[in-house]
Tab-separated table of C-alpha atoms in Angstrom:
chain	number	residue	atom	x	y	z
A	1	MET	CA	0.220	0.075	0.152
A	2	ASN	CA	1.524	3.458	-1.226
A	3	LYS	CA	2.182	6.157	1.573
A	4	ALA	CA	-0.892	8.296	1.719
A	5	VAL	CA	-0.348	12.041	2.915
A	6	ARG	CA	-2.064	13.217	6.002
A	7	ILE	CA	-4.886	15.891	5.595
A	8	VAL	CA	-3.339	18.143	8.060
A	9	ASP	CA	0.089	18.098	5.965
A	10	ILE	CA	-2.153	19.373	3.036
A	11	PHE	CA	-3.733	22.391	4.690
A	12	ARG	CA	-0.114	23.193	6.166
A	13	GLN	CA	1.578	23.324	2.817
A	14	GLU	CA	-1.262	23.862	0.454
A	15	SER	CA	0.817	25.813	-2.174
A	16	THR	CA	3.172	23.020	-2.325
A	17	PHE	CA	0.305	20.396	-2.577
A	18	GLN	CA	-1.746	22.217	-5.224
A	19	GLY	CA	-1.708	20.606	-8.543
A	20	THR	CA	-0.134	17.866	-7.369
A	21	ASP	CA	-1.378	13.837	-7.322
A	22	VAL	CA	-2.011	12.527	-3.919
A	23	MET	CA	-3.546	9.583	-2.249
A	24	VAL	CA	-5.567	10.257	0.863
A	25	HIS	CA	-6.953	7.819	3.628
A	26	GLY	CA	-9.904	8.456	6.281
A	27	TRP	CA	-13.415	8.358	7.162
A	28	VAL	CA	-16.473	9.729	5.380
A	29	ARG	CA	-18.128	12.594	7.421
A	30	THR	CA	-20.633	13.709	5.130
A	31	ARG	CA	-21.754	13.236	1.422
A	32	ARG	CA	-24.094	15.805	-0.705
A	33	ASP	CA	-24.897	14.886	-4.192
A	34	SER	CA	-25.636	17.808	-6.678
A	35	LYS	CA	-28.265	18.065	-9.031
A	36	ALA	CA	-25.088	18.484	-11.700
A	37	GLY	CA	-24.209	14.865	-11.185
A	38	VAL	CA	-21.298	15.820	-8.651
A	39	SER	CA	-21.000	14.816	-4.916
A	40	PHE	CA	-19.112	16.482	-2.210
A	41	VAL	CA	-17.384	13.890	0.287
A	42	GLU	CA	-16.004	15.606	3.604
A	43	LEU	CA	-13.310	13.362	4.597
A	44	ASN	CA	-11.395	13.411	7.836
A	45	ASP	CA	-8.324	11.274	8.873
A	46	GLY	CA	-7.967	12.278	12.240
A	47	SER	CA	-4.623	14.499	11.704
A	48	CYS	CA	-6.665	17.698	12.268
A	49	LEU	CA	-10.201	19.035	12.971
A	50	LYS	CA	-10.420	20.325	9.631
A	51	ASN	CA	-12.166	18.288	6.694
A	52	LEU	CA	-10.748	17.668	3.142
A	53	GLN	CA	-13.501	18.252	0.801
A	54	VAL	CA	-13.379	15.704	-2.269
A	55	VAL	CA	-15.390	16.197	-5.398
A	56	LEU	CA	-16.539	12.956	-7.390
A	57	GLU	CA	-17.770	13.375	-10.659
A	58	ARG	CA	-20.115	10.948	-11.200
A	59	ASP	CA	-19.854	10.696	-14.853
A	60	ARG	CA	-16.522	8.989	-14.166
A	61	PRO	CA	-16.999	5.225	-14.417
A	62	GLU	CA	-14.072	4.960	-12.172
A	63	THR	CA	-15.630	7.114	-9.194
A	64	ALA	CA	-19.586	6.724	-10.090
A	65	THR	CA	-19.753	2.811	-9.188
A	66	LEU	CA	-18.563	3.767	-5.620
A	67	ALA	CA	-20.282	7.341	-5.036
A	68	ASP	CA	-23.249	5.810	-3.507
A	69	ARG	CA	-21.548	3.511	-1.242
A	70	LEU	CA	-19.495	6.671	0.620
A	71	THR	CA	-21.979	6.524	3.525
A	72	THR	CA	-20.874	8.404	6.677
A	73	GLY	CA	-18.523	6.331	9.019
A	74	SER	CA	-16.828	4.431	5.767
A	75	ALA	CA	-13.209	4.057	5.534
A	76	VAL	CA	-11.821	5.097	2.303
A	77	GLN	CA	-8.548	5.417	0.130
A	78	ILE	CA	-8.938	8.193	-2.384
A	79	ARG	CA	-6.266	9.304	-5.470
A	80	GLY	CA	-6.659	12.342	-7.277
A	81	ILE	CA	-5.478	15.974	-7.819
A	82	LEU	CA	-5.463	18.769	-5.402
A	83	ILE	CA	-7.033	21.902	-7.157
A	84	PRO	CA	-8.124	25.192	-5.869
A	85	SER	CA	-11.805	25.156	-4.314
A	86	PRO	CA	-14.037	27.728	-5.155
A	87	GLY	CA	-16.160	26.769	-2.138
A	88	LYS	CA	-16.974	28.933	0.937
A	89	GLY	CA	-14.503	28.364	3.896
A	90	GLN	CA	-11.855	26.472	2.100
A	91	SER	CA	-9.198	27.251	-0.598
A	92	ILE	CA	-8.101	23.499	-1.720
A	93	GLU	CA	-10.107	20.291	-2.560
A	94	LEU	CA	-9.340	16.816	-3.879
A	95	LEU	CA	-10.641	16.187	-7.560
A	96	ALA	CA	-10.861	11.943	-7.039
A	97	ARG	CA	-9.851	9.877	-9.657
A	98	ASP	CA	-9.520	6.264	-7.905
A	99	ILE	CA	-11.577	5.246	-4.827
A	100	VAL	CA	-10.968	1.887	-2.526
A	101	LEU	CA	-13.604	1.512	-0.114
A	102	PHE	CA	-11.803	-0.197	2.807
A	103	GLY	CA	-15.000	-0.876	4.949
A	104	TRP	CA	-18.607	0.432	4.604
A	105	ALA	CA	-20.808	1.554	7.216
A	106	ASP	CA	-24.412	1.111	7.159
A	107	PRO	CA	-26.208	4.353	7.702
A	108	ALA	CA	-29.267	2.730	9.040
A	109	ARG	CA	-26.940	1.264	11.832
A	110	TYR	CA	-23.950	3.553	12.263
A	111	PRO	CA	-24.651	5.701	15.509
A	112	LEU	CA	-22.600	8.773	14.383
A	113	GLN	CA	-24.932	10.751	11.886
A	114	LYS	CA	-24.298	14.672	11.221
A	115	LYS	CA	-25.944	16.069	14.349
A	116	ARG	CA	-24.662	17.005	17.644
A	117	HIS	CA	-24.387	14.226	20.328
A	118	SER	CA	-24.718	14.424	24.103
A	119	PHE	CA	-21.529	13.311	26.049
A	120	GLU	CA	-23.401	10.755	28.116
A	121	PHE	CA	-24.739	9.074	24.538
A	122	LEU	CA	-21.056	9.041	23.366
A	123	ARG	CA	-19.821	7.546	26.373
A	124	THR	CA	-22.252	4.418	25.376
A	125	ILE	CA	-20.121	4.027	22.102
A	126	GLY	CA	-16.609	4.527	23.508
A	127	HIS	CA	-15.381	2.568	20.366
A	128	LEU	CA	-16.752	5.376	18.204
A	129	ARG	CA	-16.467	8.248	20.095
A	130	PRO	CA	-13.156	9.283	19.086
A	131	ARG	CA	-14.144	10.120	15.624
A	132	THR	CA	-16.217	13.202	16.645
A	133	ASN	CA	-15.113	16.489	16.485
A	134	THR	CA	-14.643	16.880	20.298
A	135	LEU	CA	-13.131	13.962	21.052
A	136	GLY	CA	-10.954	13.888	18.362
A	137	ALA	CA	-9.500	17.089	19.178
A	138	VAL	CA	-9.064	15.930	22.890
A	139	ALA	CA	-7.109	13.168	21.990
A	140	ARG	CA	-4.588	15.382	19.763
A	141	ILE	CA	-4.404	17.514	22.847
A	142	ARG	CA	-3.760	15.285	25.139
A	143	ASN	CA	-1.048	13.779	23.022
A	144	ARG	CA	0.675	17.261	22.182
A	145	LEU	CA	0.505	18.078	26.353
A	146	SER	CA	2.401	14.547	26.809
A	147	PHE	CA	4.698	15.484	24.174
A	148	ALA	CA	5.291	18.997	25.977
A	149	ILE	CA	5.597	17.438	29.352
A	150	HIS	CA	8.354	15.208	28.576
A	151	THR	CA	10.149	17.751	26.470
A	152	PHE	CA	10.220	20.423	29.473
A	153	PHE	CA	11.439	17.537	31.946
A	154	GLN	CA	14.294	16.458	29.523
A	155	GLN	CA	15.196	20.229	28.906
A	156	GLU	CA	15.353	21.007	32.745
A	157	GLY	CA	17.733	18.022	33.170
A	158	PHE	CA	15.375	15.276	34.874
A	159	PHE	CA	15.664	11.772	34.359
A	160	TYR	CA	12.513	10.091	33.514
A	161	ILE	CA	11.986	6.972	35.311
A	162	HIS	CA	9.222	4.047	35.713
A	163	THR	CA	7.741	3.628	39.286
A	164	PRO	CA	6.015	0.376	39.873
A	165	ILE	CA	1.893	0.132	39.048
A	166	ILE	CA	2.260	-2.830	41.659
A	167	THR	CA	3.003	-1.734	45.174
A	168	THR	CA	2.903	-2.344	48.637
A	169	SER	CA	2.236	1.555	50.079
A	170	ASP	CA	-0.100	3.494	50.180
A	171	CYS	CA	1.254	6.854	49.467
A	172	GLU	CA	-1.849	9.014	50.674
A	173	GLY	CA	-2.550	7.082	53.454
A	174	ALA	CA	-6.367	7.200	52.750
A	175	GLY	CA	-6.879	3.654	52.246
A	176	GLU	CA	-8.956	3.858	49.056
A	177	VAL	CA	-6.681	1.278	47.206
A	178	PHE	CA	-7.306	-1.342	44.435
A	179	ARG	CA	-6.124	-4.970	45.821
A	180	VAL	CA	-4.177	-6.834	43.595
A	181	THR	CA	-4.306	-10.830	44.236
A	182	THR	CA	-4.419	-13.869	42.624
A	183	LEU	CA	-6.425	-15.611	45.126
A	184	ASP	CA	-9.837	-16.979	44.745
A	185	PRO	CA	-11.983	-14.089	46.692
A	186	THR	CA	-14.633	-17.157	47.565
A	187	ARG	CA	-11.863	-18.949	49.336
A	188	ALA	CA	-9.541	-15.927	50.433
A	189	GLY	CA	-10.901	-15.896	54.294
A	190	PRO	CA	-10.565	-12.619	56.547
A	191	ALA	CA	-9.251	-9.706	54.363
A	192	LEU	CA	-6.670	-9.116	57.148
A	193	ASP	CA	-5.700	-12.514	57.633
A	194	GLU	CA	-1.825	-12.195	57.050
A	195	GLY	CA	-1.697	-15.924	57.010
A	196	VAL	CA	-3.720	-15.852	53.532
A	197	PHE	CA	-1.433	-13.719	51.752
A	198	GLN	CA	1.179	-16.833	51.880
A	199	GLU	CA	-0.630	-18.406	48.930
A	200	ASP	CA	-0.942	-15.262	47.231
A	201	PHE	CA	1.252	-14.333	44.066
A	202	PHE	CA	3.314	-11.680	46.039
A	203	GLN	CA	3.005	-13.304	49.396
A	204	LYS	CA	1.828	-9.952	50.841
A	205	PRO	CA	-0.915	-7.614	50.436
A	206	THR	CA	-0.260	-5.572	47.280
A	207	PHE	CA	-2.112	-2.955	45.363
A	208	LEU	CA	-2.399	-0.743	42.281
A	209	THR	CA	-0.350	2.443	42.992
A	210	VAL	CA	-2.183	5.707	43.921
A	211	SER	CA	1.198	7.664	43.162
A	212	GLY	CA	4.819	6.858	42.177
A	213	GLN	CA	6.266	9.575	44.518
A	214	LEU	CA	7.608	7.594	47.335
A	215	GLN	CA	9.482	5.598	44.816
A	216	ALA	CA	10.629	8.361	43.002
A	217	GLU	CA	12.244	9.929	46.209
A	218	ILE	CA	14.482	6.630	46.145
A	219	TYR	CA	15.573	7.804	42.826
A	220	ALA	CA	15.877	11.700	43.511
A	221	LEU	CA	18.244	10.992	46.233
A	222	ALA	CA	20.582	9.209	44.120
A	223	LEU	CA	19.958	11.291	40.641
A	224	GLY	CA	19.024	14.360	41.671
A	225	LYS	CA	16.319	15.279	39.666
A	226	VAL	CA	13.467	12.593	38.371
A	227	TYR	CA	10.000	12.312	37.115
A	228	THR	CA	7.535	9.838	36.502
A	229	PHE	CA	4.499	9.797	34.328
A	230	GLY	CA	2.201	6.860	34.331
A	231	PRO	CA	-1.366	5.525	35.496
A	232	THR	CA	-2.396	5.853	38.772
A	233	PHE	CA	-5.670	4.502	40.430
A	234	ARG	CA	-7.851	5.481	43.648
A	235	ALA	CA	-10.990	2.876	44.634
A	236	GLU	CA	-12.850	6.228	45.824
A	237	ASN	CA	-16.416	5.606	45.403
A	238	SER	CA	-17.067	9.074	43.631
A	239	ASN	CA	-19.127	9.946	40.575
A	240	THR	CA	-18.158	13.637	40.238
A	241	SER	CA	-17.122	15.568	37.199
A	242	ARG	CA	-13.709	15.678	38.679
A	243	HIS	CA	-12.937	11.942	39.815
A	244	LEU	CA	-11.411	8.635	37.857
A	245	ALA	CA	-10.598	5.305	39.289
A	246	GLU	CA	-7.590	5.540	36.956
A	247	PHE	CA	-5.761	8.547	35.653
A	248	TRP	CA	-2.508	9.645	34.533
A	249	MET	CA	-0.032	11.763	36.801
A	250	ILE	CA	3.245	13.613	36.093
A	251	GLU	CA	5.086	13.604	39.527
A	252	PRO	CA	8.401	15.271	39.571
A	253	GLU	CA	10.911	14.857	42.805
A	254	MET	CA	14.177	16.986	43.612
A	255	ALA	CA	16.998	16.703	45.522
A	256	PHE	CA	18.790	19.686	47.510
A	257	ALA	CA	15.321	21.771	46.728
A	258	ASP	CA	12.772	23.141	49.027
A	259	LEU	CA	9.061	24.595	48.652
A	260	ASN	CA	9.909	27.389	47.028
A	261	ASP	CA	11.726	25.487	44.093
A	262	ASP	CA	8.897	23.366	43.871
A	263	LEU	CA	6.491	26.408	43.215
A	264	ALA	CA	8.977	27.500	40.758
A	265	LEU	CA	9.257	24.388	38.887
A	266	ALA	CA	5.293	24.200	38.763
A	267	GLN	CA	5.006	27.806	37.301
A	268	ARG	CA	7.629	26.979	34.602
A	269	LEU	CA	6.006	23.847	33.663
A	270	MET	CA	2.348	25.105	33.374
A	271	HIS	CA	3.915	28.229	31.297
A	272	PHE	CA	5.978	25.951	29.028
A	273	VAL	CA	2.984	23.483	28.382
A	274	VAL	CA	0.279	26.137	27.780
A	275	SER	CA	2.690	28.206	25.789
A	276	ASP	CA	3.490	25.302	23.295
A	277	LEU	CA	-0.238	24.097	23.068
A	278	LEU	CA	-1.266	27.588	22.222
A	279	GLU	CA	1.499	27.833	19.621
A	280	THR	CA	0.741	24.274	17.928
A	281	ALA	CA	-2.714	23.030	18.602
A	282	SER	CA	-4.563	26.768	17.868
A	283	ASP	CA	-7.521	25.009	15.747
A	284	ASP	CA	-8.443	22.633	18.219
A	285	LEU	CA	-8.157	25.045	20.976
A	286	GLN	CA	-10.293	27.658	18.929
A	287	PHE	CA	-12.859	24.806	18.486
A	288	PHE	CA	-13.262	24.398	22.378
A	289	ALA	CA	-13.341	28.288	22.504
A	290	ARG	CA	-16.224	28.900	20.055
A	291	PHE	CA	-18.171	25.550	21.320
A	292	VAL	CA	-17.345	24.817	25.082
A	293	GLU	CA	-15.546	27.961	26.870
A	294	PRO	CA	-15.783	31.313	25.406
A	295	SER	CA	-13.024	32.403	27.840
A	296	LEU	CA	-10.738	29.720	27.274
A	297	LEU	CA	-7.944	31.514	25.124
A	298	ASP	CA	-7.801	34.305	27.426
A	299	SER	CA	-7.684	31.941	30.418
A	300	LEU	CA	-4.670	30.182	28.693
A	301	GLU	CA	-2.760	33.387	27.919
A	302	THR	CA	-2.986	34.422	31.544
A	303	VAL	CA	-1.281	31.194	32.380
A	304	ALA	CA	1.272	31.411	29.785
A	305	GLN	CA	2.158	35.234	30.748
A	306	GLN	CA	1.590	35.780	34.424
A	307	PRO	CA	3.053	34.226	37.630
A	308	PHE	CA	1.015	32.399	40.083
A	309	GLU	CA	-0.745	34.426	42.743
A	310	VAL	CA	1.019	32.952	45.824
A	311	ILE	CA	-0.946	33.188	49.128
A	312	THR	CA	-0.862	30.996	52.557
A	313	TYR	CA	-3.409	28.608	53.547
A	314	SER	CA	-4.277	30.922	56.369
A	315	GLU	CA	-4.610	33.892	53.980
A	316	ALA	CA	-6.865	32.206	51.558
A	317	VAL	CA	-9.263	31.298	54.794
A	318	ASP	CA	-9.077	35.070	55.909
A	319	LEU	CA	-10.172	35.930	52.110
A	320	LEU	CA	-12.894	33.493	51.863
A	321	LYS	CA	-14.416	34.607	55.222
A	322	LYS	CA	-14.556	38.242	53.917
A	323	ALA	CA	-15.783	37.177	50.362
A	324	ASP	CA	-19.678	38.465	50.054
A	325	GLU	CA	-20.481	34.731	49.057
A	326	ALA	CA	-22.920	32.069	50.098
A	327	PHE	CA	-20.900	28.950	50.153
A	328	ALA	CA	-22.408	25.755	50.771
A	329	PHE	CA	-19.093	24.633	52.950
A	330	PRO	CA	-18.386	27.070	55.927
A	331	VAL	CA	-14.808	28.189	55.797
A	332	GLU	CA	-12.702	27.721	58.661
A	333	TRP	CA	-9.152	27.326	59.599
A	334	GLY	CA	-8.263	23.499	59.853
A	335	ALA	CA	-10.605	22.479	57.279
A	336	ASP	CA	-10.004	21.390	53.845
A	337	LEU	CA	-10.515	23.933	51.064
A	338	GLN	CA	-13.727	23.105	48.587
A	339	SER	CA	-14.075	22.986	45.061
A	340	GLU	CA	-16.204	26.218	45.519
A	341	HIS	CA	-13.719	27.982	47.544
A	342	GLU	CA	-11.121	27.233	45.266
A	343	ARG	CA	-13.253	28.479	42.306
A	344	TYR	CA	-13.798	31.489	44.310
A	345	LEU	CA	-10.285	32.178	44.534
A	346	THR	CA	-9.290	31.688	40.991
A	347	GLU	CA	-12.277	33.036	39.104
A	348	LYS	CA	-13.310	35.972	41.193
A	349	LYS	CA	-10.699	37.006	43.782
A	350	PHE	CA	-7.604	36.718	41.524
A	351	ARG	CA	-8.686	35.811	38.204
A	352	LYS	CA	-5.785	33.441	37.459
A	353	PRO	CA	-3.891	30.519	38.907
A	354	VAL	CA	-3.481	30.595	42.619
A	355	ALA	CA	-0.775	28.799	44.643
A	356	VAL	CA	-1.712	28.032	48.160
A	357	ILE	CA	0.949	27.249	50.632
A	358	ASP	CA	1.521	25.986	54.299
A	359	PHE	CA	-1.536	24.091	54.858
A	360	PRO	CA	-2.259	22.804	58.495
A	361	ARG	CA	-0.416	19.882	59.724
A	362	ASP	CA	-3.392	17.433	60.063
A	363	LEU	CA	-4.597	18.175	56.741
A	364	LYS	CA	-2.184	16.619	54.834
A	365	PRO	CA	-0.075	13.245	54.302
A	366	PHE	CA	2.485	12.404	56.748
A	367	TYR	CA	5.608	12.860	54.134
A	368	MET	CA	5.019	16.672	54.341
A	369	ARG	CA	8.182	18.691	55.934
A	370	VAL	CA	6.572	20.331	59.159
A	371	ASN	CA	7.283	24.117	59.163
A	372	ASP	CA	8.750	25.685	62.290
A	373	ASP	CA	5.477	26.735	63.510
A	374	GLY	CA	4.667	23.052	64.545
A	375	LYS	CA	1.251	23.509	62.899
A	376	THR	CA	1.697	23.698	59.239
A	377	VAL	CA	3.399	21.858	56.786
A	378	ALA	CA	5.501	22.928	53.628
A	379	ALA	CA	2.659	21.776	50.971
A	380	MET	CA	1.358	23.912	47.758
A	381	ASP	CA	-1.879	23.211	46.066
A	382	VAL	CA	-1.854	25.217	42.416
A	383	LEU	CA	-5.763	25.967	41.611
A	384	VAL	CA	-6.627	26.938	38.139
A	385	PRO	CA	-10.042	28.589	36.957
A	386	ARG	CA	-12.942	26.314	36.323
A	387	VAL	CA	-10.860	23.170	37.476
A	388	GLY	CA	-9.718	23.721	40.829
A	389	GLU	CA	-6.612	22.050	42.381
A	390	ILE	CA	-4.593	21.023	39.399
A	391	ILE	CA	-1.173	20.422	41.303
A	392	GLY	CA	-0.360	19.304	44.521
A	393	GLY	CA	2.924	19.131	46.110
A	394	SER	CA	5.473	19.765	49.145
A	395	GLN	CA	8.815	19.783	50.381
A	396	ARG	CA	9.241	16.254	51.761
A	397	GLU	CA	10.183	15.893	55.242
A	398	GLU	CA	13.888	14.761	55.452
A	399	ARG	CA	14.371	14.636	59.478
A	400	ARG	CA	13.711	11.025	60.474
A	401	GLU	CA	12.616	11.802	63.847
A	402	VAL	CA	10.014	14.478	62.903
A	403	LEU	CA	8.870	11.754	59.841
A	404	LEU	CA	8.741	9.139	62.591
A	405	GLU	CA	6.296	11.593	64.485
A	406	GLN	CA	4.505	12.467	61.580
A	407	MET	CA	3.822	8.611	61.126
A	408	ARG	CA	2.744	8.242	64.659
A	409	ARG	CA	0.155	11.221	64.444
A	410	LYS	CA	-1.068	9.713	61.267
A	411	GLY	CA	-1.577	6.014	62.582
A	412	ILE	CA	1.125	4.812	59.842
A	413	SER	CA	3.410	1.937	60.732
A	414	PRO	CA	7.011	2.745	60.611
A	415	GLU	CA	7.982	-1.053	59.998
A	416	ALA	CA	5.876	-1.228	56.902
A	417	TYR	CA	7.877	1.843	55.588
A	418	ALA	CA	11.218	0.916	57.061
A	419	TRP	CA	12.830	1.573	53.535
A	420	TYR	CA	11.312	5.137	53.823
A	421	VAL	CA	12.506	5.828	57.192
A	422	GLU	CA	15.964	4.483	56.313
A	423	LEU	CA	16.156	6.947	53.283
A	424	ARG	CA	16.595	9.768	56.044
A	425	GLU	CA	19.276	7.578	57.845
A	426	PHE	CA	22.018	7.425	54.838
A	427	GLY	CA	22.791	10.886	53.216
A	428	SER	CA	19.197	12.467	54.042
A	429	ALA	CA	18.766	15.950	52.215
A	430	PRO	CA	16.019	18.473	51.687
A	431	HIS	CA	13.702	17.504	48.575
A	432	CYS	CA	10.547	18.121	47.347
A	433	GLY	CA	8.143	17.297	44.718
A	434	PHE	CA	4.432	17.471	43.213
A	435	GLY	CA	1.908	15.737	41.289
A	436	LEU	CA	0.053	16.921	38.243
A	437	GLY	CA	-3.045	14.868	36.753
A	438	LEU	CA	-2.960	14.908	33.313
A	439	GLU	CA	-6.696	14.724	32.973
A	440	ARG	CA	-7.403	18.059	35.023
A	441	LEU	CA	-4.969	19.476	32.778
A	442	VAL	CA	-6.722	18.335	29.729
A	443	GLN	CA	-9.842	19.883	31.360
A	444	PHE	CA	-8.337	23.277	32.168
A	445	VAL	CA	-7.161	23.900	28.231
A	446	THR	CA	-10.261	22.288	26.687
A	447	GLY	CA	-12.884	23.814	29.077
A	448	LEU	CA	-14.897	20.622	29.228
A	449	GLY	CA	-16.953	20.140	32.462
A	450	ASN	CA	-16.320	16.308	32.724
A	451	ILE	CA	-13.274	14.579	33.243
A	452	ARG	CA	-14.693	11.790	31.765
A	453	GLU	CA	-14.613	13.179	28.040
A	454	VAL	CA	-10.618	13.860	28.417
A	455	ILE	CA	-9.573	10.288	28.979
A	456	PRO	CA	-10.074	7.840	26.055
A	457	PHE	CA	-11.461	4.964	28.510
A	458	PRO	CA	-13.017	6.344	31.765
A	459	ARG	CA	-12.903	4.138	34.899
A	460	THR	CA	-15.374	5.015	37.323
A	461	PRO	CA	-17.681	3.339	39.706
A	462	GLY	CA	-19.470	0.800	37.871
A	463	HIS	CA	-17.998	1.092	34.585
A	464	ALA	CA	-14.746	-0.283	33.296
A	465	ASP	CA	-15.783	-0.989	29.604
A	466	PHE	CA	-13.114	-2.053	26.896
């Protein structure tokens, strides 16, 4: 099979391709037949948002026999000449010469016809929804963000490491983990009976990872600067528009660095990836600005150009208490910030991303460094408009005795994390890191309201299709 030209490349280099003989592959979006014996086919190959118009002259025997079979959803190969187009909104079109129909789509059964479909409906046809404009644009943006993330960290001198998906640790200490076992659940016995696990594959309780952070700390304290980028899992029975059971996390860790360094890295990362996206994915972003979130481009430009607003947790609480807002959740020092609080700070008070630092000690996990006041930890949450928290990070507790005290306060067994404690005994150093959820980042840059639309195959309570 000869090499086809991508439709995106045709549009990028119209002057080069005009008048040349090319072959394209793709799926038919629509076909319109004129009374003059000409059919116009809108073809899309997934490489860009824009369709290529294909002109079929029905008086040509080579094209006439297949013209009526080119129904919406059909997969085709078309050869022809690229010529100037007199049509509105396009400057080039393909005059077809040869057509190969690879796969026909029955119009009576193909569910993606020329109309708007609800996102709820599209989730029921996950094998076809990437062919829609919205989900196709999401996939391209997600791809570009992933590329930009890797590019950023490589340019910053970070090493990419692969942390385990199957672990024995629960980084967040929340217990919302998926257990991994080969035991027959009908014969496993009591869940906490350690003797049962002698018959299991790993001979101990194991889980799907909730974070690669603890393992990344090991390598940061050997290589200096590392990052991991992979799937993470939370067995949280939540059906909100912001939560998934399986999602992707970017987690850098830096040795010889503190919370200020952590915050600066997060700022540079967001600036880099958003700037890259504005430069390379303008068509897809404009699509979302037109159909999803009118203020999207202004919001992204703000992230690309302005620094975060940095406030302490205590300052955030004071601002929220003074706000003329009827919050559903009361604001008190020591309580976690809710989504409505985060959105007020980013969308109304500052109208830009906000980094909240120095949270109450009791709110955060055991590994965060205790500040000199003994009441707060060196933590940060980066909040963005519409989404809320997008990055969570901290300086890690490098002092062995303070770490052990934190574990006792949180009810975490030092024996179960003996290796983590031992890292503080052999060449301990100040270090820090953060986690950035890829799906929330995609939500932010597209304006989409539900996180289930920004991952190819969403995993939520009761839903694990494909």
